[in-house]
Short mmCIF file of C-alpha atoms and ligand atoms in Angstrom, two decimals:
data_model
loop_
_atom_site.label_atom_id
_atom_site.label_comp_id
_atom_site.label_asym_id
_atom_site.label_seq_id
_atom_site.Cartn_x
_atom_site.Cartn_y
_atom_site.Cartn_z
CA MET A 111 128.75 135.91 102.53
CA GLY A 112 130.46 138.57 100.07
CA MET A 113 133.05 140.98 101.23
CA LEU A 114 133.77 144.49 99.62
CA GLN A 115 137.04 146.28 100.45
CA PHE A 116 137.41 149.90 99.94
CA LEU A 117 140.65 150.64 98.28
CA GLY A 118 140.30 154.48 98.50
CA HIS A 119 138.63 156.94 96.07
CA SER A 120 136.07 154.96 93.92
CA ALA A 121 138.19 151.63 94.17
CA PHE A 122 136.75 148.46 95.73
CA TYR A 123 137.66 144.73 95.65
CA VAL A 124 134.57 142.34 95.66
CA GLU A 125 134.98 138.72 96.82
CA GLY A 126 131.99 136.29 96.88
CA SER A 127 130.76 133.00 95.37
CA GLY A 128 132.45 132.69 92.14
CA ILE A 129 133.90 136.24 91.92
CA LYS A 130 137.03 138.17 92.62
CA ALA A 131 137.19 141.51 91.01
CA LEU A 132 138.12 144.99 91.25
CA ILE A 133 135.87 148.13 90.33
CA ASP A 134 137.65 151.27 88.97
CA PRO A 135 140.97 150.17 90.29
CA PHE A 136 143.03 153.60 90.75
CA LEU A 137 145.69 152.26 92.59
CA SER A 138 149.31 153.69 91.86
CA GLY A 139 149.05 157.61 91.82
CA ASN A 140 146.12 157.36 94.21
CA PRO A 141 147.13 159.19 97.30
CA CYS A 142 144.46 157.20 99.21
CA ALA A 143 145.05 153.83 97.78
CA SER A 144 145.13 151.07 100.39
CA GLU A 145 148.26 149.20 100.46
CA ALA A 146 146.19 146.14 100.61
CA SER A 147 145.13 146.42 97.23
CA THR A 148 148.30 146.28 94.86
CA ALA A 149 149.19 142.67 94.64
CA ARG A 150 146.01 140.48 93.86
CA ALA A 151 147.43 136.87 92.57
CA SER A 152 144.12 136.07 90.89
CA LEU A 153 141.10 138.12 89.69
CA ASP A 154 138.29 137.39 87.64
CA TYR A 155 136.90 140.58 86.43
CA ILE A 156 137.76 144.33 86.44
CA PHE A 157 134.89 146.77 86.32
CA VAL A 158 135.65 149.90 84.65
CA SER A 159 133.02 152.79 84.98
CA HIS A 160 134.93 155.01 82.53
CA ALA A 161 138.26 156.15 81.26
CA HIS A 162 139.37 158.94 83.50
CA GLY A 163 142.60 157.99 84.93
CA ASP A 164 140.87 158.06 88.55
CA HIS A 165 138.70 154.87 87.27
CA LEU A 166 140.50 153.05 84.65
CA GLY A 167 143.77 153.61 86.83
CA ASP A 168 145.77 150.17 86.96
CA ALA A 169 142.98 148.33 84.92
CA VAL A 170 145.23 147.56 81.85
CA ALA A 171 148.37 146.58 84.04
CA ILE A 172 146.20 144.28 86.43
CA ALA A 173 144.25 142.62 83.51
CA GLU A 174 147.47 141.72 81.65
CA ARG A 175 148.75 140.35 84.75
CA THR A 176 145.87 138.40 85.87
CA GLY A 177 144.06 137.71 82.57
CA ALA A 178 140.80 139.17 84.24
CA THR A 179 138.20 140.45 81.83
CA VAL A 180 137.52 143.99 81.83
CA VAL A 181 133.92 144.82 82.08
CA ALA A 182 133.02 148.29 80.56
CA THR A 183 130.89 150.21 77.94
CA ASN A 184 131.31 149.02 74.35
CA GLU A 185 133.50 151.75 73.23
CA LEU A 186 136.12 151.41 76.00
CA ALA A 187 135.89 147.72 75.92
CA THR A 188 136.74 147.72 72.15
CA TRP A 189 139.49 149.91 73.02
CA LEU A 190 140.74 147.80 75.72
CA ALA A 191 140.52 144.78 73.41
CA GLY A 192 142.66 146.48 71.16
CA ARG A 193 145.41 146.34 73.66
CA GLY A 194 144.81 142.51 73.99
CA LEU A 195 142.68 142.59 77.00
CA LYS A 196 139.71 139.99 77.68
CA THR A 197 136.73 142.13 77.46
CA GLU A 198 132.79 142.30 77.85
CA GLY A 199 131.61 145.17 76.38
CA MET A 200 128.28 146.00 77.52
CA HIS A 201 125.86 149.12 77.30
CA ILE A 202 123.72 151.39 79.50
CA GLY A 203 120.51 149.72 80.65
CA GLY A 204 121.93 146.39 79.46
CA ARG A 205 121.82 143.33 81.73
CA ALA A 206 123.77 140.30 81.44
CA ARG A 207 124.49 136.98 83.12
CA PHE A 208 127.71 136.04 84.65
CA PRO A 209 129.03 132.95 86.50
CA PHE A 210 128.56 134.73 89.77
CA GLY A 211 125.19 136.88 89.05
CA ARG A 212 123.93 139.50 86.69
CA VAL A 213 125.38 142.87 85.97
CA LYS A 214 123.62 145.88 84.78
CA LEU A 215 125.04 148.97 83.50
CA THR A 216 123.38 151.80 84.82
CA PRO A 217 123.36 155.58 83.25
CA ALA A 218 125.82 157.92 84.57
CA PHE A 219 126.16 161.77 83.88
CA HIS A 220 129.55 162.79 83.23
CA GLY A 221 132.20 162.68 80.62
CA SER A 222 135.25 160.29 79.53
CA SER A 223 138.46 160.63 77.74
CA MET A 224 141.79 159.42 77.64
CA PHE A 225 145.46 160.34 76.15
CA GLU A 226 146.58 158.68 73.06
CA ASP A 227 150.08 159.89 71.90
CA GLY A 228 149.84 162.77 74.02
CA LYS A 229 146.23 164.12 72.79
CA MET A 230 143.17 163.65 74.63
CA ILE A 231 140.35 161.59 72.96
CA TYR A 232 136.85 161.36 73.71
CA SER A 233 136.41 157.81 74.72
CA ASP A 234 132.82 156.50 75.91
CA ILE A 235 129.63 157.03 77.47
CA PRO A 236 130.52 156.76 81.57
CA CYS A 237 128.31 154.38 83.40
CA GLY A 238 127.58 152.81 86.91
CA PHE A 239 127.35 149.34 87.66
CA LEU A 240 124.61 147.07 89.28
CA ILE A 241 126.44 143.90 90.18
CA GLU A 242 124.82 140.90 91.78
CA VAL A 243 127.00 138.93 94.15
CA GLU A 244 125.84 136.16 96.83
CA GLU A 245 122.23 137.16 95.68
CA LYS A 246 122.72 140.85 96.84
CA LYS A 247 122.80 143.96 94.89
CA ILE A 248 125.97 146.29 94.76
CA TYR A 249 125.41 149.54 93.07
CA HIS A 250 128.43 151.58 92.17
CA ALA A 251 127.36 154.70 90.90
CA GLY A 252 130.62 155.57 88.93
CA ASP A 253 131.11 159.44 88.44
CA THR A 254 127.89 160.94 87.95
CA GLY A 255 125.82 164.03 88.98
CA LEU A 256 122.27 163.45 90.59
CA THR A 257 120.03 162.20 87.80
CA VAL A 258 116.34 161.33 87.85
CA GLU A 259 117.47 157.98 86.50
CA MET A 260 118.34 156.98 89.93
CA THR A 261 114.70 156.84 90.70
CA LEU A 262 114.55 153.53 88.75
CA LEU A 263 116.92 151.97 91.14
CA GLU A 264 114.76 151.85 93.84
CA ALA A 265 112.86 148.89 92.20
CA GLU A 266 116.04 146.75 92.16
CA GLY A 267 116.08 146.64 95.89
CA VAL A 268 119.85 147.89 96.35
CA ASP A 269 121.72 146.17 99.10
CA VAL A 270 124.73 148.23 99.20
CA ALA A 271 125.03 151.71 97.13
CA LEU A 272 128.67 153.30 96.54
CA ILE A 273 127.93 157.11 96.03
CA PRO A 274 130.19 159.77 95.26
CA ILE A 275 129.94 162.96 97.39
CA GLY A 276 133.04 164.95 96.50
CA GLY A 277 131.21 167.61 94.23
CA TYR A 278 132.91 169.61 91.61
CA TYR A 279 133.04 166.65 89.03
CA VAL A 280 130.36 164.54 90.65
CA MET A 281 127.40 164.88 93.22
CA ASP A 282 128.09 166.90 96.39
CA VAL A 283 126.83 165.72 99.74
CA ASP A 284 123.55 167.39 99.33
CA ASP A 285 122.57 165.73 95.98
CA ALA A 286 124.24 162.62 97.22
CA VAL A 287 121.53 162.52 99.80
CA ARG A 288 118.89 163.25 97.25
CA ALA A 289 120.38 160.28 95.49
CA VAL A 290 119.87 158.00 98.64
CA ASP A 291 116.27 159.23 98.45
CA PHE A 292 115.96 158.10 95.03
CA ILE A 293 117.62 154.70 95.34
CA LYS A 294 116.64 153.73 98.83
CA PRO A 295 119.50 151.32 99.59
CA ARG A 296 119.78 149.23 102.63
CA ARG A 297 123.22 150.54 103.20
CA THR A 298 125.37 153.28 101.46
CA VAL A 299 128.72 154.07 101.51
CA PRO A 300 130.22 157.58 100.45
CA ILE A 301 133.12 157.61 97.87
CA HIS A 302 134.93 159.95 95.65
CA TYR A 303 136.09 162.54 98.14
CA ASP A 304 139.04 163.89 99.83
CA THR A 305 141.47 162.34 97.09
CA PHE A 306 142.16 165.76 95.59
CA PRO A 307 141.59 169.21 96.76
CA PRO A 308 138.56 170.00 94.93
CA ILE A 309 136.41 167.22 96.15
CA LYS A 310 136.95 167.64 99.55
CA ALA A 311 133.70 166.73 101.70
CA ASP A 312 132.62 165.67 104.96
CA PRO A 313 131.31 162.00 105.15
CA ASN A 314 130.06 162.54 108.70
CA ASP A 315 127.98 165.43 107.29
CA PHE A 316 126.42 163.21 104.64
CA ALA A 317 125.69 160.53 107.25
CA ARG A 318 123.89 163.22 109.32
CA LYS A 319 121.94 164.15 106.54
CA VAL A 320 120.93 160.86 105.42
CA GLY A 321 119.68 160.14 109.02
CA GLY A 322 118.08 157.09 109.51
CA ARG A 323 116.81 156.67 105.49
CA SER A 324 119.77 154.40 104.87
CA GLU A 325 122.67 152.85 107.22
CA VAL A 326 125.69 154.88 105.94
CA THR A 327 129.04 152.96 106.39
CA ILE A 328 132.04 155.54 106.23
CA MET A 329 135.00 153.17 105.02
CA LYS A 330 138.54 154.10 105.23
CA PRO A 331 140.99 152.48 102.75
CA GLY A 332 141.65 149.19 103.48
CA ASP A 333 138.19 148.34 105.31
CA LYS A 334 136.22 145.76 104.45
CA LEU A 335 132.60 145.55 104.51
CA PRO A 336 130.81 141.94 104.76
CA PHE A 337 127.59 142.00 102.91
NI1 NI B 479 135.53 160.99 85.87
MN1 MN B 480 136.47 160.48 89.12
#
């Protein structure tokens, strides 16, 4: 059985057969980050959906410390490889086999940039991840608005969908409910809300509006979800 631990905002720790990984490890500076998250001794992979600070987060420091491989879109992976990290530079729609299962990068409608020498540079196309662990499929949407491309995920048979609901930069509650209708995941976890004032949202409102169409699990930072 696999396990997902919510680390606040969009950050998760994933553990299963052949994998210990972080997704979007925004930990230091994250007002919602879980204490449990900071000191991982061993880690195989870090999945980074895009370079915005609340997703790339502590990825570089954690990868340097643990030797974990960073999985990202090719442009971001190349930039990180230039900093001496081990990377897998995949791209949107591409699927690859890893020792624990397959990974596919999914479209995310958003921007991505980073700061270098005090100047903002455009970095890459953001993505989401479809990650197979213990023969279950986890979909981490990354930062995205509602897109019709999400309808393609229904055929994948998503077991757990991690869906932003905070609005402003990403889907709001109502669009996130439509995303659930598109994806039809067995279970849905709302993410990317309440961390900062512009993304205040009510996860209970989201759960109510989803109704019985997907099992909604509202996670607090530190909470663990077996799958
Ligand atoms: Ni972003
Ligand atoms: Mn974000």
